[in-house]
Backbone as a printed PyTorch tensor [residue, N CA C, xyz], in Angstrom:
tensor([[[ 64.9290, -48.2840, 206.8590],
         [ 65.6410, -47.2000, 207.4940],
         [ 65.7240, -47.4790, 208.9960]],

        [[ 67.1110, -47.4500, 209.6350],
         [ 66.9580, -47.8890, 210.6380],
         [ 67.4360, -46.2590, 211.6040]],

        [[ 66.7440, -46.4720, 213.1490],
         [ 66.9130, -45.0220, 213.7050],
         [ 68.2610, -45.4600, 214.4910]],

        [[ 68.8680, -44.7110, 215.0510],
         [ 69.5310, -44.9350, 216.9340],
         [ 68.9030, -44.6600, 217.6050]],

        [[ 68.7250, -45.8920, 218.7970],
         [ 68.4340, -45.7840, 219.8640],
         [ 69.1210, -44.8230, 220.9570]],

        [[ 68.7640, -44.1380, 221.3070],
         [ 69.1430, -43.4210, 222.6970],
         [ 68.2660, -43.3490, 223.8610]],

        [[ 69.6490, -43.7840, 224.9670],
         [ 68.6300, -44.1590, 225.9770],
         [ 68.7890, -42.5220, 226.8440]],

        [[ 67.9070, -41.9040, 227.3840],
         [ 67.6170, -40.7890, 228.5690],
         [ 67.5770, -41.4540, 229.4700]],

        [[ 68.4860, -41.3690, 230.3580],
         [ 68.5470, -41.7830, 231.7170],
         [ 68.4540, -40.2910, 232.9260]],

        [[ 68.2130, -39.6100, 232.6720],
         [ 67.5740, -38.1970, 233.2190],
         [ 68.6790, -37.1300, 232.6920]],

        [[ 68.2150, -35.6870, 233.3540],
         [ 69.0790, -34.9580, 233.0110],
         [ 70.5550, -34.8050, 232.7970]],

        [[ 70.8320, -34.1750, 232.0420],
         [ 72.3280, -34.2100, 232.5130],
         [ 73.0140, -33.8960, 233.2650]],

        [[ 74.4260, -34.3950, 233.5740],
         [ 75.3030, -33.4240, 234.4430],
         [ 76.0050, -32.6970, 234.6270]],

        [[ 75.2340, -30.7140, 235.6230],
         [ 76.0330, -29.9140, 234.9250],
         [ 77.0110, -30.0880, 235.1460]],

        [[ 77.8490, -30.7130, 236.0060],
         [ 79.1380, -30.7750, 236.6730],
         [ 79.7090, -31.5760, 235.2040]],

        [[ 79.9870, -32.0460, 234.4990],
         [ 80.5480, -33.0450, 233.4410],
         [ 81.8060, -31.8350, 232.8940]],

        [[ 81.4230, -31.2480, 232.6890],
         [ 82.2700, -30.9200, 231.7780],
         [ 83.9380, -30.4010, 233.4720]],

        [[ 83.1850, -30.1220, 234.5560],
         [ 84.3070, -30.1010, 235.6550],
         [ 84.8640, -31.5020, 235.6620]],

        [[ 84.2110, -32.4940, 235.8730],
         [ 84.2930, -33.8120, 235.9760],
         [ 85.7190, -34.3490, 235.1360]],

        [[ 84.8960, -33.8150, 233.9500],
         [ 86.2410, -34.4140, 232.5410],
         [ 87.4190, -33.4100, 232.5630]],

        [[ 87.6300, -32.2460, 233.3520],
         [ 88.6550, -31.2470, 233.7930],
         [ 89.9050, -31.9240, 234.6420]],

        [[ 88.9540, -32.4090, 235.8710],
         [ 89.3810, -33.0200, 237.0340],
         [ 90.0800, -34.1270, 236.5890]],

        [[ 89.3970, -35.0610, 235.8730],
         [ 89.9130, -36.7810, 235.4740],
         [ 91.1750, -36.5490, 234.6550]],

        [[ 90.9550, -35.4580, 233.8600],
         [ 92.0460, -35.7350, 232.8500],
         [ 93.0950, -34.7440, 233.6310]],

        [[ 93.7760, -34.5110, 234.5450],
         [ 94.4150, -34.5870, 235.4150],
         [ 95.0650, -33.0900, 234.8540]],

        [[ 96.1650, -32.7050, 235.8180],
         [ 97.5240, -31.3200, 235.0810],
         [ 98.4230, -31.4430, 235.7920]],

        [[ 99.6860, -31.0500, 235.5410],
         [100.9970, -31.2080, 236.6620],
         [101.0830, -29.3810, 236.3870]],

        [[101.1360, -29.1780, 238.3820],
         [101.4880, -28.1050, 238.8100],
         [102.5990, -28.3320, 239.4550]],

        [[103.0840, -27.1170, 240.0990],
         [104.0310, -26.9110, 240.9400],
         [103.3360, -26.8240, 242.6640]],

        [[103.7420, -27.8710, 243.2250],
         [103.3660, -27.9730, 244.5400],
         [104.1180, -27.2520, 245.5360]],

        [[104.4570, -26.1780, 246.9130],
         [104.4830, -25.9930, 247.6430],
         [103.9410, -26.6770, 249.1280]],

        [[104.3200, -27.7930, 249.2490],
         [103.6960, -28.2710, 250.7620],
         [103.6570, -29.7610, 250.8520]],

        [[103.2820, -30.6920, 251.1890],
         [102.2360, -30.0070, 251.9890],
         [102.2380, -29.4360, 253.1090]],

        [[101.6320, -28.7330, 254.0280],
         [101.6790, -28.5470, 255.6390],
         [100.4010, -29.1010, 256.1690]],

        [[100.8380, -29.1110, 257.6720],
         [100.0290, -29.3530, 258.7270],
         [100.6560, -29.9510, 259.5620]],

        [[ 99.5140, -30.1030, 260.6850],
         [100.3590, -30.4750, 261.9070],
         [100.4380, -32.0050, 261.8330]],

        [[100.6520, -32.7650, 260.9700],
         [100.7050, -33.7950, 261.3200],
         [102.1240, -34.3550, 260.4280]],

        [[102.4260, -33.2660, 259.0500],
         [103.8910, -33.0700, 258.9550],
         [105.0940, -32.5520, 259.0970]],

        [[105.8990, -33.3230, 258.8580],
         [107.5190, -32.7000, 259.5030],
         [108.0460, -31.5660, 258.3380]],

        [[108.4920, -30.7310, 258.7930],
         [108.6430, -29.0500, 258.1250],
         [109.3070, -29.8660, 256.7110]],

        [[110.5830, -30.8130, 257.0340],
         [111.6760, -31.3220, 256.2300],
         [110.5630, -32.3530, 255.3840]],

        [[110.0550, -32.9830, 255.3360],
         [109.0910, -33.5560, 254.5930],
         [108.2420, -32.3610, 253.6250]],

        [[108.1210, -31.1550, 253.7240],
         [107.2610, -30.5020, 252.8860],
         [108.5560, -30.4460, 251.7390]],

        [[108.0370, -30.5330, 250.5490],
         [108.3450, -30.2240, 249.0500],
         [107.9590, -28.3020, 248.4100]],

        [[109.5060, -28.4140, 247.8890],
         [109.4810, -26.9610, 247.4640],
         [109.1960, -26.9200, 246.0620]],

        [[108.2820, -26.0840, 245.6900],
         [108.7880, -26.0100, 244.2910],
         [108.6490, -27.1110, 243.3370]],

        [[108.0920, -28.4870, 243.8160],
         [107.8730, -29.3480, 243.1770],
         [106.6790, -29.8400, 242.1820]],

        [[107.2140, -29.9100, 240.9880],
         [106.4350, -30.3310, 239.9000],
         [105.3820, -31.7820, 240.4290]],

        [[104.2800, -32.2670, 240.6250],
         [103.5370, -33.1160, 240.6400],
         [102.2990, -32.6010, 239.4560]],

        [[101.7750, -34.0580, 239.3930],
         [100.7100, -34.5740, 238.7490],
         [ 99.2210, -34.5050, 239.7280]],

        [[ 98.6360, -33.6560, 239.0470],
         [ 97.3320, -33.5030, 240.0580],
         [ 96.0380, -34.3350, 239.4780]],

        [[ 95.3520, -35.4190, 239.3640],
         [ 93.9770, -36.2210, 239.5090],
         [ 92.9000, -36.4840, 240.1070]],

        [[ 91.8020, -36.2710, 239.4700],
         [ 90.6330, -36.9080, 240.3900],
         [ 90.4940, -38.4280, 240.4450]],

        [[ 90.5590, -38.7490, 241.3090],
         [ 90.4770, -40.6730, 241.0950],
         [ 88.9770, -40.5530, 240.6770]],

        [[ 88.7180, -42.3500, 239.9030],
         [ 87.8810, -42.8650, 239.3080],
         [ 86.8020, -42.4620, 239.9310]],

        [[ 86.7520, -42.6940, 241.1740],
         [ 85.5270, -42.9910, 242.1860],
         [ 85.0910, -41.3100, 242.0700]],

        [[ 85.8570, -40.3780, 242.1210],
         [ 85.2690, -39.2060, 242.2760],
         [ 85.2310, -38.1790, 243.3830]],

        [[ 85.9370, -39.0630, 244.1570],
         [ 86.1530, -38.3890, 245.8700],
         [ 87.3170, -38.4700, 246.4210]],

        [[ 88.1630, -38.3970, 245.7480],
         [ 89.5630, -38.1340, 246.1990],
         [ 90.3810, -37.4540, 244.9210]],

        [[ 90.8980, -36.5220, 245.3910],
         [ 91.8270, -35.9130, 244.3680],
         [ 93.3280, -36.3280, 245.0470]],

        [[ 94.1470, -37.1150, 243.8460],
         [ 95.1620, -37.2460, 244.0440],
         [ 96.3750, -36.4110, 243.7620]],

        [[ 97.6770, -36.7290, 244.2680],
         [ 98.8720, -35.6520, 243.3670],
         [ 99.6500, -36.5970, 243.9780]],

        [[100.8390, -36.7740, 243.0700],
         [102.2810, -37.2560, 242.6960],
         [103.1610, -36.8330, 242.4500]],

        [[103.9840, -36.7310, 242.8390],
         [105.8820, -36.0760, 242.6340],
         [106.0700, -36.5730, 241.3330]],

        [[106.1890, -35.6200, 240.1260],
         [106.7870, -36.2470, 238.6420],
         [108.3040, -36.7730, 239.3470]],

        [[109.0410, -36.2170, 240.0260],
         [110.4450, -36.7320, 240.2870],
         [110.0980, -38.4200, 240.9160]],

        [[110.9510, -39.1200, 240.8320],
         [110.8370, -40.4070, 241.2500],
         [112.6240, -41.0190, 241.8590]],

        [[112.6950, -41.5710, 242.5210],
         [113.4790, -42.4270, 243.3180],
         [113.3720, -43.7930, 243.7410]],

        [[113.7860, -44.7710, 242.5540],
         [113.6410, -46.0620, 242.7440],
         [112.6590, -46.4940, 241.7870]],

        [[112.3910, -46.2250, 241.0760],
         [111.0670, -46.1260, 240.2620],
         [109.5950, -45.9000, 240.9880]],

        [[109.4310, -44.6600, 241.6110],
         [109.0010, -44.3810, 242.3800],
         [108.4490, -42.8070, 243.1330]],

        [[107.3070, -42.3960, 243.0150],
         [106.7560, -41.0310, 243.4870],
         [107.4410, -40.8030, 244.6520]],

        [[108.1970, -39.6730, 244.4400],
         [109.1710, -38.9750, 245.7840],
         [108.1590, -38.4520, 246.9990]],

        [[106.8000, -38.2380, 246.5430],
         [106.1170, -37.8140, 247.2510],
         [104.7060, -38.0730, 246.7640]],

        [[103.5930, -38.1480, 247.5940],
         [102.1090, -38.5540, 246.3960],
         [101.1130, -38.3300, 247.9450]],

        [[ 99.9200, -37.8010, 247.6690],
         [ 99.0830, -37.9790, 248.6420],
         [ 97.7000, -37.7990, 247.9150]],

        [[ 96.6920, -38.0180, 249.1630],
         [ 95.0860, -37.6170, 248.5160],
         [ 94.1700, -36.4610, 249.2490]],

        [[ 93.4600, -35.9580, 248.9930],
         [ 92.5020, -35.1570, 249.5810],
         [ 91.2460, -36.0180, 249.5680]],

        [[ 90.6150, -36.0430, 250.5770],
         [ 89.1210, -36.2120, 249.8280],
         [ 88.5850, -34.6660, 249.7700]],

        [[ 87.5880, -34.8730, 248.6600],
         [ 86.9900, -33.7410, 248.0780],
         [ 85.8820, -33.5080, 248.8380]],

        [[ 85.2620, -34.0260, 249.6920],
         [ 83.9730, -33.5730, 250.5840],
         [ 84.3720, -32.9620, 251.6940]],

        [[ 85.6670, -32.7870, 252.0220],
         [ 86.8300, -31.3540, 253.0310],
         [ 87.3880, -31.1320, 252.3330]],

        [[ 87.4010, -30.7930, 250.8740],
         [ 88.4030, -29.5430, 250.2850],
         [ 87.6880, -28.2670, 250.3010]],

        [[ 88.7040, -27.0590, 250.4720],
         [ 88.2230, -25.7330, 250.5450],
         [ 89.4220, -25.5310, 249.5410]],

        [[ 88.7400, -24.5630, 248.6110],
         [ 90.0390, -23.8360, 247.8440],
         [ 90.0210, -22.1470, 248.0400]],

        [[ 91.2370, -22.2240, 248.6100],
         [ 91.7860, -20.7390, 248.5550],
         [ 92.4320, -19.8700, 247.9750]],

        [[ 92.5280, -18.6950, 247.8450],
         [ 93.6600, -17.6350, 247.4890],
         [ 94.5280, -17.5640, 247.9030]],

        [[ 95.8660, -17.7620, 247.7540],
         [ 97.5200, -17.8240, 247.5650],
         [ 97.4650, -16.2480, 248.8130]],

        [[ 97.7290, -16.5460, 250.3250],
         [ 97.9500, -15.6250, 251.1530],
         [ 98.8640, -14.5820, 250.7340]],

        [[ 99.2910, -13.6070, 250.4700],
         [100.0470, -12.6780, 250.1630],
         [101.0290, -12.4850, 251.4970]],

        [[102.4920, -11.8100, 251.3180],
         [103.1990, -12.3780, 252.2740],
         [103.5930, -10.6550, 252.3710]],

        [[104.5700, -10.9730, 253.3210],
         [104.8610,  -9.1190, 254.4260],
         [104.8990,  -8.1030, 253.1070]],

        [[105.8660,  -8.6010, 251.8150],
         [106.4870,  -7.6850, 251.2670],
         [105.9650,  -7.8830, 249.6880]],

        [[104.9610,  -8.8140, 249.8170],
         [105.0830,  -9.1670, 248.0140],
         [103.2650,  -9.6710, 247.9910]],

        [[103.0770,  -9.2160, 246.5020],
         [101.6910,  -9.9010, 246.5750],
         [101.8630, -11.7380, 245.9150]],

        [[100.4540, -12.2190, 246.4980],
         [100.6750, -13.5790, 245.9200],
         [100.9270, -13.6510, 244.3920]],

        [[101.2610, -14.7970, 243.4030],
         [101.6310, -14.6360, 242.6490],
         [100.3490, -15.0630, 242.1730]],

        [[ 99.2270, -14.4120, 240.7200],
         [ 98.2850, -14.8840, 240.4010],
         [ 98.0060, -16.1420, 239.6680]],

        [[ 98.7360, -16.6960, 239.9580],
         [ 98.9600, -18.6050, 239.0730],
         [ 98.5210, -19.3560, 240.4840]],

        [[ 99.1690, -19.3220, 241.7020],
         [ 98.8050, -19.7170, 242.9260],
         [ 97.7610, -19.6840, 243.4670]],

        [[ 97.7270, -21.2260, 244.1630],
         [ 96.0520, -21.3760, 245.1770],
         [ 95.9710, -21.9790, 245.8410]],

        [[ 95.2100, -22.2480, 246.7550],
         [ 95.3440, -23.1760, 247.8640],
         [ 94.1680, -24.3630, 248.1730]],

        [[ 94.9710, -25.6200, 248.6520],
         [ 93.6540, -26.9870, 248.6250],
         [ 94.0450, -26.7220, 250.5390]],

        [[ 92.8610, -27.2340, 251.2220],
         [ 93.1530, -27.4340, 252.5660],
         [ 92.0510, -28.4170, 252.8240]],

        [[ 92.1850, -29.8720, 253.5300],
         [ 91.2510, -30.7560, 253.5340],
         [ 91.9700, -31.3450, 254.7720]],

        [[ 91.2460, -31.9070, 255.7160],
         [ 91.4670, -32.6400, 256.9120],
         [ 93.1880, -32.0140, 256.7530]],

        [[ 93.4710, -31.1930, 258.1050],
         [ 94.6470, -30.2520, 258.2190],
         [ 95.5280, -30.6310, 257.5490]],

        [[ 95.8640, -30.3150, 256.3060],
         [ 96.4900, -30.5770, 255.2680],
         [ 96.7670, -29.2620, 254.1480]],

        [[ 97.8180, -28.6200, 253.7670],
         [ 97.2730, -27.5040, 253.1880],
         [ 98.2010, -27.8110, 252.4240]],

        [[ 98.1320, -27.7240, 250.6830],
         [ 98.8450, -27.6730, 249.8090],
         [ 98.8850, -26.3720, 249.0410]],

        [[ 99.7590, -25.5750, 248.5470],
         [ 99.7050, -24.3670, 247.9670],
         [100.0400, -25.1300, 246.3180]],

        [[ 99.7850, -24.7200, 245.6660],
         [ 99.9630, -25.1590, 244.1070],
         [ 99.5320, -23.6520, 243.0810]],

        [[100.8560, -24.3480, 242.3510],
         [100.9620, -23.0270, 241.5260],
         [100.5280, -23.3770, 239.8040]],

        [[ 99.8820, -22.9210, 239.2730],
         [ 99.4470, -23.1330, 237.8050],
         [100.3280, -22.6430, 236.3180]],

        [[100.2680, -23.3490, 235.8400],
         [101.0720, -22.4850, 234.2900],
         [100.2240, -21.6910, 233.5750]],

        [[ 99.1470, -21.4290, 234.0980],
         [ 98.7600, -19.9540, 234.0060],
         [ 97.3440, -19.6480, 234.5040]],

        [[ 97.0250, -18.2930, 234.7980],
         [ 95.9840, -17.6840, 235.3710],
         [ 94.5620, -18.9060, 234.9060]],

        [[ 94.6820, -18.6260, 233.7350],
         [ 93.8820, -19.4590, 233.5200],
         [ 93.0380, -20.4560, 233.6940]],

        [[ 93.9770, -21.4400, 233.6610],
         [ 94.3890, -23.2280, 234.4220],
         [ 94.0770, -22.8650, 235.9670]],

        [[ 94.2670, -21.6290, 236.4180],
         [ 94.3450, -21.8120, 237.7760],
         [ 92.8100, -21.3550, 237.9490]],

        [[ 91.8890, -20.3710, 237.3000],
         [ 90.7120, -20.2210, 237.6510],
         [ 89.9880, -21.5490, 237.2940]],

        [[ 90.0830, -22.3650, 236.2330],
         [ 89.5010, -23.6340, 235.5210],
         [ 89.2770, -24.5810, 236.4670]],

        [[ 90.3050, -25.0240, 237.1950],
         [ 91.0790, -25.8010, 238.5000],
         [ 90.2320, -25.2500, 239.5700]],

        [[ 90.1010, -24.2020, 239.8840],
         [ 89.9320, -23.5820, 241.6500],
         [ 88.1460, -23.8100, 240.9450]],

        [[ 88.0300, -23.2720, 240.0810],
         [ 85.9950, -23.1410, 239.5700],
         [ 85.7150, -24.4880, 239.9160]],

        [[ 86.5470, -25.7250, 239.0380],
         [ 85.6420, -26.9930, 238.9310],
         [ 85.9890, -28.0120, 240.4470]],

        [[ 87.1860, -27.5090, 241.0990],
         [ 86.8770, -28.0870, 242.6250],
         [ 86.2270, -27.3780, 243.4340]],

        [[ 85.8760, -26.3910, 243.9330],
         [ 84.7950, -25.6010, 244.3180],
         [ 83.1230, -26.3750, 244.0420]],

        [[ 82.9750, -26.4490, 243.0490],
         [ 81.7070, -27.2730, 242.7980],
         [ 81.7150, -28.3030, 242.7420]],

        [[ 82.3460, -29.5620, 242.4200],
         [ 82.8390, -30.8180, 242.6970],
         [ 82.6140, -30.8720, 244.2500]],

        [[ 83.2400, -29.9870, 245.2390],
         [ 83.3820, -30.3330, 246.2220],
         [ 81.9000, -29.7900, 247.0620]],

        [[ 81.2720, -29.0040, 246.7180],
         [ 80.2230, -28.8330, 247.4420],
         [ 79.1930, -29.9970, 246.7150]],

        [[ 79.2520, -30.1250, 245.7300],
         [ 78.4210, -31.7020, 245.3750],
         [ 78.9680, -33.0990, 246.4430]],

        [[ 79.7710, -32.5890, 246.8580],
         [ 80.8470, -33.8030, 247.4160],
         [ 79.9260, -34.1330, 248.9450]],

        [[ 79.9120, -32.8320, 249.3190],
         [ 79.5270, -32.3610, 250.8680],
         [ 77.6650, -32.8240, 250.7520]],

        [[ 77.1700, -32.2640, 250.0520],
         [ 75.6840, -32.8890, 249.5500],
         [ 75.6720, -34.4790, 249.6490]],

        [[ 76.4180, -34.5810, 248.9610],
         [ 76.5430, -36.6930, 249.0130],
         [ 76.4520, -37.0930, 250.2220]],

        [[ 77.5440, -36.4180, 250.9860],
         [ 77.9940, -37.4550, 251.9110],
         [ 76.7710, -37.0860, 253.1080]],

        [[ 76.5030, -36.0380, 253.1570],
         [ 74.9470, -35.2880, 254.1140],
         [ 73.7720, -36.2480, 253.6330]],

        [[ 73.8500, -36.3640, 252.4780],
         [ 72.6950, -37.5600, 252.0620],
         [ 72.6570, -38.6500, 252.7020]],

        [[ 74.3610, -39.3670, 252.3110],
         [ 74.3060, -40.4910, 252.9180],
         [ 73.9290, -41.3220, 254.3340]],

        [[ 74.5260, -39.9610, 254.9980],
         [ 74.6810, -39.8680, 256.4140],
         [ 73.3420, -39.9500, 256.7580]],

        [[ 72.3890, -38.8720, 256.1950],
         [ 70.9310, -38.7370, 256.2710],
         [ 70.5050, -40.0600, 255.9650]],

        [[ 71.0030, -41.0260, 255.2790],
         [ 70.0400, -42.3340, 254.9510],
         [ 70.3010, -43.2590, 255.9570]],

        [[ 71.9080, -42.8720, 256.5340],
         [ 72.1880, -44.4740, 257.3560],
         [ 71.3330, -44.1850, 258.8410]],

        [[ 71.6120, -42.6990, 258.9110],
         [ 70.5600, -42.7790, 260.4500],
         [ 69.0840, -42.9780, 260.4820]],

        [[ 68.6660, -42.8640, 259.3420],
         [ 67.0580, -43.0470, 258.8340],
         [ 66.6520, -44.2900, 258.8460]],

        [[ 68.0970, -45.3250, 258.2510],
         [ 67.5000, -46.5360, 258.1810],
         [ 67.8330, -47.3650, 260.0960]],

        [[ 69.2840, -46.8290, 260.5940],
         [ 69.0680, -47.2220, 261.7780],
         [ 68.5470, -46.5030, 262.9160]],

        [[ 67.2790, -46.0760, 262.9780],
         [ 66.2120, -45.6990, 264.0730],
         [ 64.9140, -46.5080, 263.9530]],

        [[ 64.4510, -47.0140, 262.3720],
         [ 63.6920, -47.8950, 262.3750],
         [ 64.0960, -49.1580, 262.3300]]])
């Protein structure tokens, strides 16, 4: 009779099941991006993109499903150790729409809209914690490189 081996390599991670949320990607509707470092005519209305966590785990990507030339009309990254996610600002005359939310990372603000309430709490929950794990890392790291250069 033979057993399986399983190896325990320590606890698990609660983040996994955000993790496998994030990787396996969703196409929203993008609004933006803004900031001051883009031109008004460069922001995208209304546009359908593909939203991903890259491999590595620290950058969330998005892509324009539209293409030109065989080619993303538009595509950028966040890193996730400056993402903040927000609530969809409500405007003079109308409330926000509850599918809508907001990424803002190094002055960059994307508004993105969800195909439903749902998707959009799932999304805003598992980058929220992703990203404060994100901020922990990089405080670690930082904490190790000055530790190792003072001695």
């Amino acid at each position: 009779m033979q057993q399986a081996a399983t190896a325990v390599l320590g606890a698990p991670d609660e983040l996994e099941p955000h993790w496998q949320l994030l990787c396996t990607g969703a196409t929203m509707r993008l609004d933006g991006p803004t900031g001051e470092h883009v031109k008004a005519s460069a922001a995208l209305r209304d546009e359908p993109v593909n939203l991903t966590l890259a491999p590595d785990k620290t950058l969330l990507t998005w892509k324009s499903c539209r293409q030109a030339n065989s080619m993303a009309v538009a595509s950028g990254a966040l890193a996730v150790s400056t993402l903040t996610v927000e609530d969809a600002a409500k405007g003079w005359f109308s409330a926000p729409d509850e599918t809508e939310f907001v990424l803002v990372a190094d002055d960059q603000r994307l508004t993105l809209r969800a195909d439903s309430a749902a998707q959009k709490d799932a999304w805003a929950t598992a980058l929220k914690a992703v990203a404060v794990r994100a901020v922990e890392d990089r405080q670690g790291r930082k904490l190790g490189y000055e530790t190792r250069r003072s001695y």
